Short mmCIF file of C-alpha atoms in Angstrom, two decimals:
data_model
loop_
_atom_site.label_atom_id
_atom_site.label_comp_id
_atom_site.label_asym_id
_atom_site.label_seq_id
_atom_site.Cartn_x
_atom_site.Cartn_y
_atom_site.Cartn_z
CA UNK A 1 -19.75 13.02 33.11
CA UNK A 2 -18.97 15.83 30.16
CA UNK A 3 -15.66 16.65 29.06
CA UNK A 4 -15.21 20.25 30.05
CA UNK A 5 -11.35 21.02 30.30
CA UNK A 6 -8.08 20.50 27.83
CA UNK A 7 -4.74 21.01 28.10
CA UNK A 8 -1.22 20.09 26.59
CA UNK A 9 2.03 18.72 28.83
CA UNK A 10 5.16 17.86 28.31
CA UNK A 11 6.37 14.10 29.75
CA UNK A 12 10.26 15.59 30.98
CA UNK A 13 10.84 12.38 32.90
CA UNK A 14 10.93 10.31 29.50
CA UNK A 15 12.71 13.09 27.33
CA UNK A 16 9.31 12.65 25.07
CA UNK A 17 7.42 15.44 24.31
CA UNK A 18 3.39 14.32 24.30
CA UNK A 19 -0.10 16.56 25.08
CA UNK A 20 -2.47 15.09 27.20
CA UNK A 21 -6.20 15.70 27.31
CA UNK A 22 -7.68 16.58 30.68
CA UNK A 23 -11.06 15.86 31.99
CA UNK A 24 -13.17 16.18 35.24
CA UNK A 25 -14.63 14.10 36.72
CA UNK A 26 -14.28 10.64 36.14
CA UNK A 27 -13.08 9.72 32.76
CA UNK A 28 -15.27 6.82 30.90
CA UNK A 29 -13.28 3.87 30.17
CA UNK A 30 -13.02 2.86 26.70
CA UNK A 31 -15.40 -0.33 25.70
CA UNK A 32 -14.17 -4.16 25.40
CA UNK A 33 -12.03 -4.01 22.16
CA UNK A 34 -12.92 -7.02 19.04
CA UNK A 35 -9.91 -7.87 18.04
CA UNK A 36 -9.47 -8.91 14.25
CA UNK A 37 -6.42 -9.37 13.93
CA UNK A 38 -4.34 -9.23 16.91
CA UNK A 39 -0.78 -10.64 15.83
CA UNK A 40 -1.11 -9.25 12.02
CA UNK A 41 2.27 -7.39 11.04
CA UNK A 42 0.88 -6.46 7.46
CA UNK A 43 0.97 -2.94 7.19
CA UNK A 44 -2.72 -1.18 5.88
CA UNK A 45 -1.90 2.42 6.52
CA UNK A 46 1.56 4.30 5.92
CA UNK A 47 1.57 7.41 7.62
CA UNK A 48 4.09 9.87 6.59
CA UNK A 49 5.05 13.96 6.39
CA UNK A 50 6.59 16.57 4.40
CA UNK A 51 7.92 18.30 7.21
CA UNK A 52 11.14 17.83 8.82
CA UNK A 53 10.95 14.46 10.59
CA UNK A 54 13.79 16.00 13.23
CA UNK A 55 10.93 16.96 15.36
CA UNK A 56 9.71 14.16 18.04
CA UNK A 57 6.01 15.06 17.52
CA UNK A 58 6.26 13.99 13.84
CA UNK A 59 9.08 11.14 14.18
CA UNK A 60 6.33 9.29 16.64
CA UNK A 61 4.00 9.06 13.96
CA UNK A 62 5.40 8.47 11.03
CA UNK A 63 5.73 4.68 9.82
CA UNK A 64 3.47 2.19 8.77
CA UNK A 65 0.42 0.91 10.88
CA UNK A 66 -1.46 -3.00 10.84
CA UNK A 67 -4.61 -3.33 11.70
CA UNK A 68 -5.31 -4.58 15.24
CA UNK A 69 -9.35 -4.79 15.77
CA UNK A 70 -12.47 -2.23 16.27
CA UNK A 71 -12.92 0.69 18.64
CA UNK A 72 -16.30 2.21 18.50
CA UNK A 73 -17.37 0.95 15.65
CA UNK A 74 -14.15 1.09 13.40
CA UNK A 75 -11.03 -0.42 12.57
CA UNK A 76 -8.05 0.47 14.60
CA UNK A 77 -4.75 0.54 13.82
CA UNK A 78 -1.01 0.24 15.45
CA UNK A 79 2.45 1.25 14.18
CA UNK A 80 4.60 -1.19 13.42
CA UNK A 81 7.74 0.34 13.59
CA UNK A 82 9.70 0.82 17.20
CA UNK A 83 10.35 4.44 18.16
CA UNK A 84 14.46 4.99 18.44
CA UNK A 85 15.36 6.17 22.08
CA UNK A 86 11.60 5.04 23.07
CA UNK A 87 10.91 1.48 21.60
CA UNK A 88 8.49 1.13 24.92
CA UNK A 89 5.99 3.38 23.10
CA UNK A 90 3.26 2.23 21.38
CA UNK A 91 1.33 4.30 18.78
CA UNK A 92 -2.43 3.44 18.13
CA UNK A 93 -4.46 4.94 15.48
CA UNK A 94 -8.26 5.10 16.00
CA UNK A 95 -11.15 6.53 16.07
CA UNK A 96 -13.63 7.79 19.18
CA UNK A 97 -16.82 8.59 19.19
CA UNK A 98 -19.12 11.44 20.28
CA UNK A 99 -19.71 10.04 23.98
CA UNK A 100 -17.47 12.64 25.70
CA UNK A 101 -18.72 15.49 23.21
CA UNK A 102 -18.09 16.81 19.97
CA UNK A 103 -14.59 18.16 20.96
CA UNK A 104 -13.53 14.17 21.52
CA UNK A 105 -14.98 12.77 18.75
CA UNK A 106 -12.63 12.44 15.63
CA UNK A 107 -9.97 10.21 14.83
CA UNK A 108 -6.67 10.05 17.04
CA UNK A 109 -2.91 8.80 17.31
CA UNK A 110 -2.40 7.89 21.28
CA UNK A 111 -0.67 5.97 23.25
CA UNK A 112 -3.86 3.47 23.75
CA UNK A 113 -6.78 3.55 22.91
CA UNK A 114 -8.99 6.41 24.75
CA UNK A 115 -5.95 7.12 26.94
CA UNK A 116 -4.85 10.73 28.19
CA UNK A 117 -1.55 10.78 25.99
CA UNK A 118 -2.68 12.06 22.58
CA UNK A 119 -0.66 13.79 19.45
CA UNK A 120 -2.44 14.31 16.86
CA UNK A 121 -6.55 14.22 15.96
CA UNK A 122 -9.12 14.91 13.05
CA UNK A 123 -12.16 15.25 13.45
CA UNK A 124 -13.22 13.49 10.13
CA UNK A 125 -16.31 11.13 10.64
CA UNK A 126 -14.99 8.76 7.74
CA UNK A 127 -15.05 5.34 7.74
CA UNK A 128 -11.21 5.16 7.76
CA UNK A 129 -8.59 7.50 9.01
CA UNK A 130 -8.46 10.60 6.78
CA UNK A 131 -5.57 11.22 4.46
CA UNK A 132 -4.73 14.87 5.26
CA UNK A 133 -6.78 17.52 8.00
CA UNK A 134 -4.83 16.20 10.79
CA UNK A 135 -3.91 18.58 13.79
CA UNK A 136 -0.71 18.40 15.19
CA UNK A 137 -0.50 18.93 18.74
CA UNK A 138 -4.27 17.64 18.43
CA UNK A 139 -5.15 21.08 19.71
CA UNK A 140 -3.45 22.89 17.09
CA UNK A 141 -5.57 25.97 15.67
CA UNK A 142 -5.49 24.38 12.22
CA UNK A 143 -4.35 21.38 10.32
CA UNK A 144 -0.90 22.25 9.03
CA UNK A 145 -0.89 21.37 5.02
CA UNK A 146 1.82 18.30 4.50
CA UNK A 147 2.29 17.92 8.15
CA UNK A 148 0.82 14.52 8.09
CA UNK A 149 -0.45 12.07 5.70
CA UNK A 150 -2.42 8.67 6.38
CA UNK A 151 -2.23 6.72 3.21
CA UNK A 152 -3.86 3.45 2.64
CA UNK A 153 -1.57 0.95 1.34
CA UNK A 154 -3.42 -1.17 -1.42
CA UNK A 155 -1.70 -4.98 -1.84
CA UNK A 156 -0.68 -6.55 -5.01
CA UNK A 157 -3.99 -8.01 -6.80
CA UNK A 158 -2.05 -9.91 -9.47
CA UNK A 159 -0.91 -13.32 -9.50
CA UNK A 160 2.66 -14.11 -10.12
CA UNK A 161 4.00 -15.45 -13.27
CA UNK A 162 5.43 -18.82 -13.37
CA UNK A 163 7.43 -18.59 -16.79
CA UNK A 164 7.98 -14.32 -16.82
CA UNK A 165 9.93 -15.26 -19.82
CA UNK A 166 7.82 -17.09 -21.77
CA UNK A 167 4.61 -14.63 -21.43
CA UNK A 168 6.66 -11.98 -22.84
CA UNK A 169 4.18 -10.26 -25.19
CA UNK A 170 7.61 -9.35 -27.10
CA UNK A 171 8.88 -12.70 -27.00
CA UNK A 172 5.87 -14.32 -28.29
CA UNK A 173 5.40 -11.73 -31.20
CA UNK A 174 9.22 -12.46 -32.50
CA UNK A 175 9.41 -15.66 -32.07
CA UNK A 176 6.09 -16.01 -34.07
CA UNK A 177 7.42 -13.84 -36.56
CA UNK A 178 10.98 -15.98 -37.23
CA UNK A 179 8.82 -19.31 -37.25
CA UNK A 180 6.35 -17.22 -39.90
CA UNK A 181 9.67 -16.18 -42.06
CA UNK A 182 11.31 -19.65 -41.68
CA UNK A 183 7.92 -21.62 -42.97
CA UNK A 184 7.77 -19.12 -46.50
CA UNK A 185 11.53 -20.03 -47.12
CA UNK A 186 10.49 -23.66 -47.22
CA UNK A 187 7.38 -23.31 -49.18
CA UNK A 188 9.93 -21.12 -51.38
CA UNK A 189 12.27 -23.76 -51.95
CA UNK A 190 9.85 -26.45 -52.38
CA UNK A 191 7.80 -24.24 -55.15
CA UNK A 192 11.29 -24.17 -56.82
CA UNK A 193 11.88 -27.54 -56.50
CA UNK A 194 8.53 -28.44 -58.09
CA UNK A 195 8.71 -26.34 -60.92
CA UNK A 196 12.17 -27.42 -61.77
CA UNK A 197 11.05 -31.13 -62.06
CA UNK A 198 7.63 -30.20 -64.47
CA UNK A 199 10.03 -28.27 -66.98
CA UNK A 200 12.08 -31.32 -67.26
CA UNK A 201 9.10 -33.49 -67.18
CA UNK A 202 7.95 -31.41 -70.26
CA UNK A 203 11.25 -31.66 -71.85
CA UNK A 204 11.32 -35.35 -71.60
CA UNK A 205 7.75 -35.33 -73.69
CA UNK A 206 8.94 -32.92 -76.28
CA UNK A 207 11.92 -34.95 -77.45
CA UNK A 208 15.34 -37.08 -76.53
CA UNK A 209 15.98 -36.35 -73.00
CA UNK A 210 19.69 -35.91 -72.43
CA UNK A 211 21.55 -38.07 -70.24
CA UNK A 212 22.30 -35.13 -67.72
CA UNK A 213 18.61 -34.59 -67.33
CA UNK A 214 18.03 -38.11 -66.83
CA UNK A 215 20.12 -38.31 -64.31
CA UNK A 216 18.72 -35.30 -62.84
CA UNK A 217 15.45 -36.35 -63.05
#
């Protein structure tokens, strides 16, 4: 059956304002989810907005998101975070495809996955959500510019020191330096040394060493 009628609602009995999507007929039931990673709690996307976060619409969405398994082809995602005053809601990110028409397909924050309850959409065919062109109410004539923001968050590729101190590129570089200044004071002294014992070495051929220099020597 086609998609052929949409309209926004507000859920009074739950003091949570939402917008549905409405279809006749009989509504196709989303396919058997893969999941990949069904208890992860590592955040992947962080999801956040310029705007005011007062407003309920925004508040729901805002937060960071793990991944949770494929819908349609591509990686889904769930917030994290509990909703204050509504920790019963859960927020999914994902994407849907063109099987219910053009004006379904897109990518979508709901309350499950292909479900009715539905704030925000963009119709972006990328592989991942979209950063910015979201719609909010998902039937919004335009995408509001800083309303929302889906950021990928990229982990920490490097490994972790075991000495911090000791690769200090500053640390290295002066200590090298004293040990540098400390070695030419010894070769110093011992140059002095070594001349000092050849000029009495000479004096001794020349003539009658004195008994000082003997002793010296």
């Amino acid at each position: 059956d086609k998609a052929a009628q949409k309209a926004s609602s507000t859920q009074a009995h739950a003091a949570f304002q939402t917008t549905q999507v409405v279809q006749t007929g009989k509504k196709p039931l989303p396919p058997p989810q893969v999941s990949t990673s069904s208890s992860s709690k590592e955040a992947k996307l962080k999801v956040s907005s310029q705007q005011k976060q007062e407003d309920i619409g925004i508040q729901t969405l805002v937060g960071d998101y793990a991944e949770k398994g494929v819908n349609h082809g591509k990686r889904f995602f769930q917030k994290i975070q509990a909703i204050p005053g509504h920790e019963n809601v859960e927020v999914f990110l994902y994407w849907w495809d063109n099987r219910d028409g053009a004006d379904f397909s897109g990518w979508w924050f709901g309350d499950q996955l292909g479900g009715t309850q539905v704030w925000a959409r963009n119709p972006a065919g990328t592989p991942l959500p979209p950063r910015v062109g979201w719609k909010v109410p998902w039937d919004a004539p335009k995408a509001e510019i800083g309303l929302l923001a889906v950021d990928q968050i990229k982990a920490s590729t490097s490994p972790p020191s075991l000495d911090p101190s000791s690769s200090s590129p500053g640390k290295n570089s002066s200590d090298l330096a004293a040990t540098v200044s400390k070695t030419k004071q010894q070769v110093d002294l011992a140059e002095k040394a070594a001349d000092a014992v050849l000029k009495r070495g000479k004096a001794l051929l020349d003539g009658t060493p004195k008994d000082s220099e003997i002793k010296e020597l």
